[in-house]
Amino acid sequence: TVGITPNGGQILNNFDVGNVLNYDPAGDFPSGSTIYVKIIPYNSNGDAAGCNEESFMTETSTSCGAGQTITLSTQTQVNDFISNYCNSFLGNLIIQDDNNGVDNITSLIQLSSLTSIGGYLQISFNNALSNLDSFSYLSSIGGNLSIFNNDVLSNINGLSSLTSIGGNLSIYNSAVLSNVDGFISLDSINGDFYFDGNSTLINVDGLTSLIYVGGNFNLINNSMLSQCCGLNAIMNAEVNG
């Protein structure tokens, strides 16, 4: 078993390599990541007992992707992104499933070592993506962050390290997103704030750290939103638009 979290198995999950003394997994491991490996030998008497999991760090890639716009439309493309590019991506990244029933995007765990995006990040039309848990190291986005039309996206908790957005923050038409707790560290948005048509959003408590919005502030058509206590800081701070 090989993964990027303890006992994770995201790279190889309980995979039988056969009767060999060495094995080279397909593709590169994510750069700048801790890789966890557990090897369990076996024979006709069963599995060996007491095998410990080992771990090691892979080298961190330098920044890359300036001027590029990359679209990830399958799970395979998501899995290969870090090994093909780097942890600090200077371009624009679109995660938009082609939704053809083959290799659909269900997890972004292979993006867990991504630390910054220099351009915009768009996450849209992913019919099988339920969370953004993989973005736990993403601290800044230089352009817009747009999240829309993700039918089963129920939480954005994986964005909890994000502190700044250089452009607009737009979340709309998110049918099952009930909160934005993942924005707990977000303190500045240089562009517009735009939440529209999120039919199950019941609170914005995750925005308690937000103290600056450089553009317009739009919180509209969120029919279940009953209170906005999470906006106390920004109400007492600065909205320029």
PDB file of C-alpha atoms in Angstrom:
ATOM      1  CA  THR A   1       0.000   0.000   0.000  1.00  0.00           C
ATOM      2  CA  VAL A   2       1.328   3.431  -1.011  1.00  0.00           C
ATOM      3  CA  GLY A   3      -0.376   6.743  -0.210  1.00  0.00           C
ATOM      4  CA  ILE A   4       0.046  10.391   0.708  1.00  0.00           C
ATOM      5  CA  THR A   5      -1.660   9.997   4.090  1.00  0.00           C
ATOM      6  CA  PRO A   6      -1.055   7.337   6.754  1.00  0.00           C
ATOM      7  CA  ASN A   7      -2.714   4.092   5.620  1.00  0.00           C
ATOM      8  CA  GLY A   8      -4.097   6.118   2.714  1.00  0.00           C
ATOM      9  CA  GLY A   9      -3.642   3.915  -0.304  1.00  0.00           C
ATOM     10  CA  GLN A  10      -4.263   6.752  -2.778  1.00  0.00           C
ATOM     11  CA  ILE A  11      -1.399   5.624  -5.044  1.00  0.00           C
ATOM     12  CA  LEU A  12      -1.550   1.830  -4.539  1.00  0.00           C
ATOM     13  CA  ASN A  13      -4.272   0.301  -2.389  1.00  0.00           C
ATOM     14  CA  ASN A  14      -3.422  -3.178  -1.070  1.00  0.00           C
ATOM     15  CA  PHE A  15      -1.825  -3.965  -4.435  1.00  0.00           C
ATOM     16  CA  ASP A  16      -0.220  -7.381  -4.995  1.00  0.00           C
ATOM     17  CA  VAL A  17       3.064  -6.825  -6.876  1.00  0.00           C
ATOM     18  CA  GLY A  18       3.717 -10.555  -7.197  1.00  0.00           C
ATOM     19  CA  ASN A  19       6.828 -12.567  -6.411  1.00  0.00           C
ATOM     20  CA  VAL A  20       9.414  -9.824  -6.965  1.00  0.00           C
ATOM     21  CA  LEU A  21      12.237  -8.184  -5.040  1.00  0.00           C
ATOM     22  CA  ASN A  22      11.547  -4.660  -6.346  1.00  0.00           C
ATOM     23  CA  TYR A  23       8.669  -2.750  -7.877  1.00  0.00           C
ATOM     24  CA  ASP A  24       8.449   0.616  -9.683  1.00  0.00           C
ATOM     25  CA  PRO A  25       4.949   2.182  -9.509  1.00  0.00           C
ATOM     26  CA  ALA A  26       3.681   3.830 -12.681  1.00  0.00           C
ATOM     27  CA  GLY A  27       4.206   7.601 -12.856  1.00  0.00           C
ATOM     28  CA  ASP A  28       5.977   9.910 -10.436  1.00  0.00           C
ATOM     29  CA  PHE A  29       5.091  10.450  -6.810  1.00  0.00           C
ATOM     30  CA  PRO A  30       3.677  13.915  -5.962  1.00  0.00           C
ATOM     31  CA  SER A  31       6.498  16.376  -5.353  1.00  0.00           C
ATOM     32  CA  GLY A  32       6.996  17.936  -1.937  1.00  0.00           C
ATOM     33  CA  SER A  33       4.875  15.258  -0.288  1.00  0.00           C
ATOM     34  CA  THR A  34       5.219  12.662   2.428  1.00  0.00           C
ATOM     35  CA  ILE A  35       4.806   9.207   0.903  1.00  0.00           C
ATOM     36  CA  TYR A  36       3.628   6.383   3.172  1.00  0.00           C
ATOM     37  CA  VAL A  37       4.508   2.781   2.255  1.00  0.00           C
ATOM     38  CA  LYS A  38       3.497  -0.483   3.873  1.00  0.00           C
ATOM     39  CA  ILE A  39       4.778  -3.814   2.535  1.00  0.00           C
ATOM     40  CA  ILE A  40       3.269  -7.068   3.799  1.00  0.00           C
ATOM     41  CA  PRO A  41       4.955 -10.279   2.591  1.00  0.00           C
ATOM     42  CA  TYR A  42       2.844 -13.431   2.446  1.00  0.00           C
ATOM     43  CA  ASN A  43       3.073 -17.129   1.654  1.00  0.00           C
ATOM     44  CA  SER A  44       0.875 -20.204   1.839  1.00  0.00           C
ATOM     45  CA  ASN A  45       0.590 -19.721   5.614  1.00  0.00           C
ATOM     46  CA  GLY A  46      -0.868 -16.224   5.250  1.00  0.00           C
ATOM     47  CA  ASP A  47       0.274 -12.616   5.690  1.00  0.00           C
ATOM     48  CA  ALA A  48       3.293 -11.665   7.760  1.00  0.00           C
ATOM     49  CA  ALA A  49       2.443  -9.971  11.058  1.00  0.00           C
ATOM     50  CA  GLY A  50       3.861  -6.783  12.599  1.00  0.00           C
ATOM     51  CA  CYS A  51       4.794  -4.978   9.378  1.00  0.00           C
ATOM     52  CA  ASN A  52       5.241  -1.253  10.045  1.00  0.00           C
ATOM     53  CA  GLU A  53       4.397   1.576   7.691  1.00  0.00           C
ATOM     54  CA  GLU A  54       7.415   3.622   6.534  1.00  0.00           C
ATOM     55  CA  SER A  55       7.457   7.123   5.078  1.00  0.00           C
ATOM     56  CA  PHE A  56       9.711   9.487   3.139  1.00  0.00           C
ATOM     57  CA  MET A  57       9.550  12.975   1.623  1.00  0.00           C
ATOM     58  CA  THR A  58       9.747  13.695  -2.090  1.00  0.00           C
ATOM     59  CA  GLU A  59      11.614  16.737  -3.385  1.00  0.00           C
ATOM     60  CA  THR A  60       9.611  19.933  -3.837  1.00  0.00           C
ATOM     61  CA  SER A  61       9.310  21.215  -7.380  1.00  0.00           C
ATOM     62  CA  THR A  62       9.900  24.863  -8.234  1.00  0.00           C
ATOM     63  CA  SER A  63       7.114  27.060  -9.525  1.00  0.00           C
ATOM     64  CA  CYS A  64       5.852  26.502 -13.060  1.00  0.00           C
ATOM     65  CA  GLY A  65       2.989  27.147 -15.457  1.00  0.00           C
ATOM     66  CA  ALA A  66       3.241  30.920 -15.988  1.00  0.00           C
ATOM     67  CA  GLY A  67       0.820  31.955 -18.731  1.00  0.00           C
ATOM     68  CA  GLN A  68      -0.756  28.521 -18.992  1.00  0.00           C
ATOM     69  CA  THR A  69      -4.390  27.503 -18.532  1.00  0.00           C
ATOM     70  CA  ILE A  70      -4.774  23.828 -17.647  1.00  0.00           C
ATOM     71  CA  THR A  71      -8.137  22.039 -17.639  1.00  0.00           C
ATOM     72  CA  LEU A  72      -8.506  18.804 -15.692  1.00  0.00           C
ATOM     73  CA  SER A  73     -11.570  16.903 -16.928  1.00  0.00           C
ATOM     74  CA  THR A  74     -10.870  13.324 -15.739  1.00  0.00           C
ATOM     75  CA  GLN A  75      -9.668  11.685 -12.531  1.00  0.00           C
ATOM     76  CA  THR A  76      -6.502  10.540 -14.305  1.00  0.00           C
ATOM     77  CA  GLN A  77      -5.650  14.110 -15.274  1.00  0.00           C
ATOM     78  CA  VAL A  78      -6.182  15.212 -11.673  1.00  0.00           C
ATOM     79  CA  ASN A  79      -3.939  12.396 -10.404  1.00  0.00           C
ATOM     80  CA  ASP A  80      -1.138  13.313 -12.825  1.00  0.00           C
ATOM     81  CA  PHE A  81      -1.201  17.102 -12.364  1.00  0.00           C
ATOM     82  CA  ILE A  82       1.459  17.532  -9.652  1.00  0.00           C
ATOM     83  CA  SER A  83       3.892  15.095 -11.266  1.00  0.00           C
ATOM     84  CA  ASN A  84       3.440  16.835 -14.644  1.00  0.00           C
ATOM     85  CA  TYR A  85       3.657  20.350 -13.208  1.00  0.00           C
ATOM     86  CA  CYS A  86       4.533  21.483  -9.660  1.00  0.00           C
ATOM     87  CA  ASN A  87       3.274  22.550  -6.236  1.00  0.00           C
ATOM     88  CA  SER A  88       3.365  26.287  -6.922  1.00  0.00           C
ATOM     89  CA  PHE A  89       1.423  26.697 -10.166  1.00  0.00           C
ATOM     90  CA  LEU A  90       1.636  30.173 -11.694  1.00  0.00           C
ATOM     91  CA  GLY A  91      -1.068  29.708 -14.327  1.00  0.00           C
ATOM     92  CA  ASN A  92      -4.827  29.154 -14.343  1.00  0.00           C
ATOM     93  CA  LEU A  93      -6.376  25.855 -13.257  1.00  0.00           C
ATOM     94  CA  ILE A  94      -9.829  24.628 -14.273  1.00  0.00           C
ATOM     95  CA  ILE A  95     -11.258  21.485 -12.694  1.00  0.00           C
ATOM     96  CA  GLN A  96     -14.299  20.628 -14.789  1.00  0.00           C
ATOM     97  CA  ASP A  97     -15.407  17.039 -15.311  1.00  0.00           C
ATOM     98  CA  ASP A  98     -16.457  16.012 -18.798  1.00  0.00           C
ATOM     99  CA  ASN A  99     -19.158  13.930 -17.027  1.00  0.00           C
ATOM    100  CA  ASN A 100     -19.181  11.226 -19.684  1.00  0.00           C
ATOM    101  CA  GLY A 101     -19.464   8.395 -17.160  1.00  0.00           C
ATOM    102  CA  VAL A 102     -15.851   7.282 -17.618  1.00  0.00           C
ATOM    103  CA  ASP A 103     -13.011   8.283 -15.264  1.00  0.00           C
ATOM    104  CA  ASN A 104     -15.159  10.933 -13.581  1.00  0.00           C
ATOM    105  CA  ILE A 105     -13.566  13.219 -10.993  1.00  0.00           C
ATOM    106  CA  THR A 106     -14.452  11.968  -7.505  1.00  0.00           C
ATOM    107  CA  SER A 107     -11.414  13.104  -5.489  1.00  0.00           C
ATOM    108  CA  LEU A 108      -8.768  15.826  -5.590  1.00  0.00           C
ATOM    109  CA  ILE A 109      -6.475  14.092  -3.070  1.00  0.00           C
ATOM    110  CA  GLN A 110      -3.575  14.045  -5.541  1.00  0.00           C
ATOM    111  CA  LEU A 111      -3.589  17.865  -5.455  1.00  0.00           C
ATOM    112  CA  SER A 112      -2.922  17.904  -1.716  1.00  0.00           C
ATOM    113  CA  SER A 113       0.621  19.273  -2.081  1.00  0.00           C
ATOM    114  CA  LEU A 114      -0.514  22.292  -4.133  1.00  0.00           C
ATOM    115  CA  THR A 115       0.508  25.404  -2.179  1.00  0.00           C
ATOM    116  CA  SER A 116      -0.402  28.319  -4.458  1.00  0.00           C
ATOM    117  CA  ILE A 117      -2.042  29.199  -7.766  1.00  0.00           C
ATOM    118  CA  GLY A 118      -0.841  32.348  -9.474  1.00  0.00           C
ATOM    119  CA  GLY A 119      -3.831  32.729 -11.790  1.00  0.00           C
ATOM    120  CA  TYR A 120      -7.446  31.712 -11.283  1.00  0.00           C
ATOM    121  CA  LEU A 121      -8.961  28.494  -9.942  1.00  0.00           C
ATOM    122  CA  GLN A 122     -12.296  27.338 -11.343  1.00  0.00           C
ATOM    123  CA  ILE A 123     -14.110  24.278  -9.968  1.00  0.00           C
ATOM    124  CA  SER A 124     -17.291  23.664 -11.934  1.00  0.00           C
ATOM    125  CA  PHE A 125     -19.694  21.081 -13.356  1.00  0.00           C
ATOM    126  CA  ASN A 126     -18.237  18.174 -11.360  1.00  0.00           C
ATOM    127  CA  ASN A 127     -21.202  15.856 -10.848  1.00  0.00           C
ATOM    128  CA  ALA A 128     -19.357  13.334  -8.630  1.00  0.00           C
ATOM    129  CA  LEU A 129     -17.119  15.599  -6.500  1.00  0.00           C
ATOM    130  CA  SER A 130     -18.428  15.856  -2.924  1.00  0.00           C
ATOM    131  CA  ASN A 131     -15.624  17.782  -1.165  1.00  0.00           C
ATOM    132  CA  LEU A 132     -12.410  19.789  -1.611  1.00  0.00           C
ATOM    133  CA  ASP A 133     -10.498  18.114   1.217  1.00  0.00           C
ATOM    134  CA  SER A 134      -7.310  17.909  -0.819  1.00  0.00           C
ATOM    135  CA  PHE A 135      -6.510  21.643  -0.801  1.00  0.00           C
ATOM    136  CA  SER A 136      -5.282  21.738   2.796  1.00  0.00           C
ATOM    137  CA  TYR A 137      -1.929  23.398   1.868  1.00  0.00           C
ATOM    138  CA  LEU A 138      -3.302  25.923  -0.632  1.00  0.00           C
ATOM    139  CA  SER A 139      -2.694  29.336   0.928  1.00  0.00           C
ATOM    140  CA  SER A 140      -3.131  31.829  -1.914  1.00  0.00           C
ATOM    141  CA  ILE A 141      -4.845  32.271  -5.277  1.00  0.00           C
ATOM    142  CA  GLY A 142      -3.627  35.171  -7.394  1.00  0.00           C
ATOM    143  CA  GLY A 143      -6.744  35.475  -9.552  1.00  0.00           C
ATOM    144  CA  ASN A 144     -10.397  34.533  -9.160  1.00  0.00           C
ATOM    145  CA  LEU A 145     -11.767  31.581  -7.219  1.00  0.00           C
ATOM    146  CA  SER A 146     -14.977  30.345  -8.841  1.00  0.00           C
ATOM    147  CA  ILE A 147     -16.997  27.384  -7.562  1.00  0.00           C
ATOM    148  CA  PHE A 148     -20.273  26.631  -9.318  1.00  0.00           C
ATOM    149  CA  ASN A 149     -22.617  23.922 -10.586  1.00  0.00           C
ATOM    150  CA  ASN A 150     -21.074  21.074  -8.583  1.00  0.00           C
ATOM    151  CA  ASP A 151     -24.145  18.950  -7.893  1.00  0.00           C
ATOM    152  CA  VAL A 152     -22.915  16.956  -4.864  1.00  0.00           C
ATOM    153  CA  LEU A 153     -20.307  19.313  -3.402  1.00  0.00           C
ATOM    154  CA  SER A 154     -21.378  19.418   0.242  1.00  0.00           C
ATOM    155  CA  ASN A 155     -18.383  21.124   1.881  1.00  0.00           C
ATOM    156  CA  ILE A 156     -15.276  23.146   1.067  1.00  0.00           C
ATOM    157  CA  ASN A 157     -13.436  22.406   4.313  1.00  0.00           C
ATOM    158  CA  GLY A 158     -10.242  21.571   2.457  1.00  0.00           C
ATOM    159  CA  LEU A 159      -9.689  25.275   1.736  1.00  0.00           C
ATOM    160  CA  SER A 160      -9.019  26.050   5.398  1.00  0.00           C
ATOM    161  CA  SER A 161      -5.431  27.245   4.726  1.00  0.00           C
ATOM    162  CA  LEU A 162      -6.478  29.781   2.093  1.00  0.00           C
ATOM    163  CA  THR A 163      -5.765  33.321   3.341  1.00  0.00           C
ATOM    164  CA  SER A 164      -6.011  35.527   0.250  1.00  0.00           C
ATOM    165  CA  ILE A 165      -7.702  35.714  -3.148  1.00  0.00           C
ATOM    166  CA  GLY A 166      -6.256  38.203  -5.636  1.00  0.00           C
ATOM    167  CA  GLY A 167      -9.424  38.443  -7.735  1.00  0.00           C
ATOM    168  CA  ASN A 168     -13.106  37.649  -7.186  1.00  0.00           C
ATOM    169  CA  LEU A 169     -14.653  34.990  -4.960  1.00  0.00           C
ATOM    170  CA  SER A 170     -17.713  33.528  -6.668  1.00  0.00           C
ATOM    171  CA  ILE A 171     -19.835  30.638  -5.399  1.00  0.00           C
ATOM    172  CA  TYR A 172     -23.145  30.019  -7.103  1.00  0.00           C
ATOM    173  CA  ASN A 173     -25.624  27.295  -8.027  1.00  0.00           C
ATOM    174  CA  SER A 174     -24.212  24.940  -5.379  1.00  0.00           C
ATOM    175  CA  ALA A 175     -27.214  22.750  -4.631  1.00  0.00           C
ATOM    176  CA  VAL A 176     -26.022  20.952  -1.466  1.00  0.00           C
ATOM    177  CA  LEU A 177     -23.419  23.319  -0.005  1.00  0.00           C
ATOM    178  CA  SER A 178     -24.735  24.202   3.465  1.00  0.00           C
ATOM    179  CA  ASN A 179     -21.800  26.225   4.836  1.00  0.00           C
ATOM    180  CA  VAL A 180     -18.502  27.837   3.899  1.00  0.00           C
ATOM    181  CA  ASP A 181     -16.529  26.768   6.962  1.00  0.00           C
ATOM    182  CA  GLY A 182     -13.533  26.072   4.733  1.00  0.00           C
ATOM    183  CA  PHE A 183     -12.890  29.827   4.465  1.00  0.00           C
ATOM    184  CA  ILE A 184     -12.042  30.115   8.149  1.00  0.00           C
ATOM    185  CA  SER A 185      -8.552  31.544   7.373  1.00  0.00           C
ATOM    186  CA  LEU A 186      -9.559  33.800   4.467  1.00  0.00           C
ATOM    187  CA  ASP A 187      -8.946  37.457   5.353  1.00  0.00           C
ATOM    188  CA  SER A 188      -8.796  39.310   2.035  1.00  0.00           C
ATOM    189  CA  ILE A 189     -10.486  39.311  -1.378  1.00  0.00           C
ATOM    190  CA  ASN A 190      -9.098  41.914  -3.756  1.00  0.00           C
ATOM    191  CA  GLY A 191     -12.035  41.663  -6.156  1.00  0.00           C
ATOM    192  CA  ASP A 192     -15.761  41.052  -5.787  1.00  0.00           C
ATOM    193  CA  PHE A 193     -17.576  38.829  -3.308  1.00  0.00           C
ATOM    194  CA  TYR A 194     -20.414  36.986  -5.062  1.00  0.00           C
ATOM    195  CA  PHE A 195     -22.646  34.294  -3.505  1.00  0.00           C
ATOM    196  CA  ASP A 196     -25.794  33.600  -5.535  1.00  0.00           C
ATOM    197  CA  GLY A 197     -28.316  30.777  -5.812  1.00  0.00           C
ATOM    198  CA  ASN A 198     -26.851  28.418  -3.216  1.00  0.00           C
ATOM    199  CA  SER A 199     -30.163  26.891  -2.206  1.00  0.00           C
ATOM    200  CA  THR A 200     -29.022  24.990   0.916  1.00  0.00           C
ATOM    201  CA  LEU A 201     -26.546  27.515   2.332  1.00  0.00           C
ATOM    202  CA  ILE A 202     -27.686  28.101   5.925  1.00  0.00           C
ATOM    203  CA  ASN A 203     -24.819  30.177   7.341  1.00  0.00           C
ATOM    204  CA  VAL A 204     -21.599  31.976   6.449  1.00  0.00           C
ATOM    205  CA  ASP A 205     -19.901  31.475   9.806  1.00  0.00           C
ATOM    206  CA  GLY A 206     -16.711  30.397   8.031  1.00  0.00           C
ATOM    207  CA  LEU A 207     -16.071  33.997   6.958  1.00  0.00           C
ATOM    208  CA  THR A 208     -15.239  35.300  10.425  1.00  0.00           C
ATOM    209  CA  SER A 209     -11.640  36.148   9.401  1.00  0.00           C
ATOM    210  CA  LEU A 210     -12.623  38.158   6.313  1.00  0.00           C
ATOM    211  CA  ILE A 211     -11.759  41.828   6.839  1.00  0.00           C
ATOM    212  CA  TYR A 212     -11.213  43.160   3.304  1.00  0.00           C
ATOM    213  CA  VAL A 213     -13.150  43.016   0.015  1.00  0.00           C
ATOM    214  CA  GLY A 214     -11.757  45.226  -2.722  1.00  0.00           C
ATOM    215  CA  GLY A 215     -14.798  45.146  -5.024  1.00  0.00           C
ATOM    216  CA  ASN A 216     -18.558  44.724  -4.801  1.00  0.00           C
ATOM    217  CA  PHE A 217     -20.266  42.598  -2.149  1.00  0.00           C
ATOM    218  CA  ASN A 218     -23.177  40.464  -3.394  1.00  0.00           C
ATOM    219  CA  LEU A 219     -24.960  37.923  -1.193  1.00  0.00           C
ATOM    220  CA  ILE A 220     -28.219  37.178  -3.005  1.00  0.00           C
ATOM    221  CA  ASN A 221     -30.788  34.454  -3.714  1.00  0.00           C
ATOM    222  CA  ASN A 222     -29.546  32.052  -1.040  1.00  0.00           C
ATOM    223  CA  SER A 223     -32.996  31.011   0.114  1.00  0.00           C
ATOM    224  CA  MET A 224     -32.028  29.065   3.259  1.00  0.00           C
ATOM    225  CA  LEU A 225     -29.562  31.630   4.600  1.00  0.00           C
ATOM    226  CA  SER A 226     -31.095  32.790   7.860  1.00  0.00           C
ATOM    227  CA  GLN A 227     -28.234  34.620   9.569  1.00  0.00           C
ATOM    228  CA  CYS A 228     -24.934  36.231   8.628  1.00  0.00           C
ATOM    229  CA  CYS A 229     -23.025  36.283  11.908  1.00  0.00           C
ATOM    230  CA  GLY A 230     -19.856  35.291  10.104  1.00  0.00           C
ATOM    231  CA  LEU A 231     -19.789  38.678   8.368  1.00  0.00           C
ATOM    232  CA  ASN A 232     -19.399  40.751  11.530  1.00  0.00           C
ATOM    233  CA  ALA A 233     -15.687  41.371  10.903  1.00  0.00           C
ATOM    234  CA  ILE A 234     -16.110  42.567   7.337  1.00  0.00           C
ATOM    235  CA  MET A 235     -19.085  44.736   8.302  1.00  0.00           C
ATOM    236  CA  ASN A 236     -16.832  46.515  10.757  1.00  0.00           C
ATOM    237  CA  ALA A 237     -13.873  46.670   8.393  1.00  0.00           C
ATOM    238  CA  GLU A 238     -13.588  47.567   4.741  1.00  0.00           C
ATOM    239  CA  VAL A 239     -15.594  46.871   1.596  1.00  0.00           C
ATOM    240  CA  ASN A 240     -14.457  49.186  -1.193  1.00  0.00           C
ATOM    241  CA  GLY A 241     -17.073  48.339  -3.810  1.00  0.00           C
TER     242      GLY A 241
END
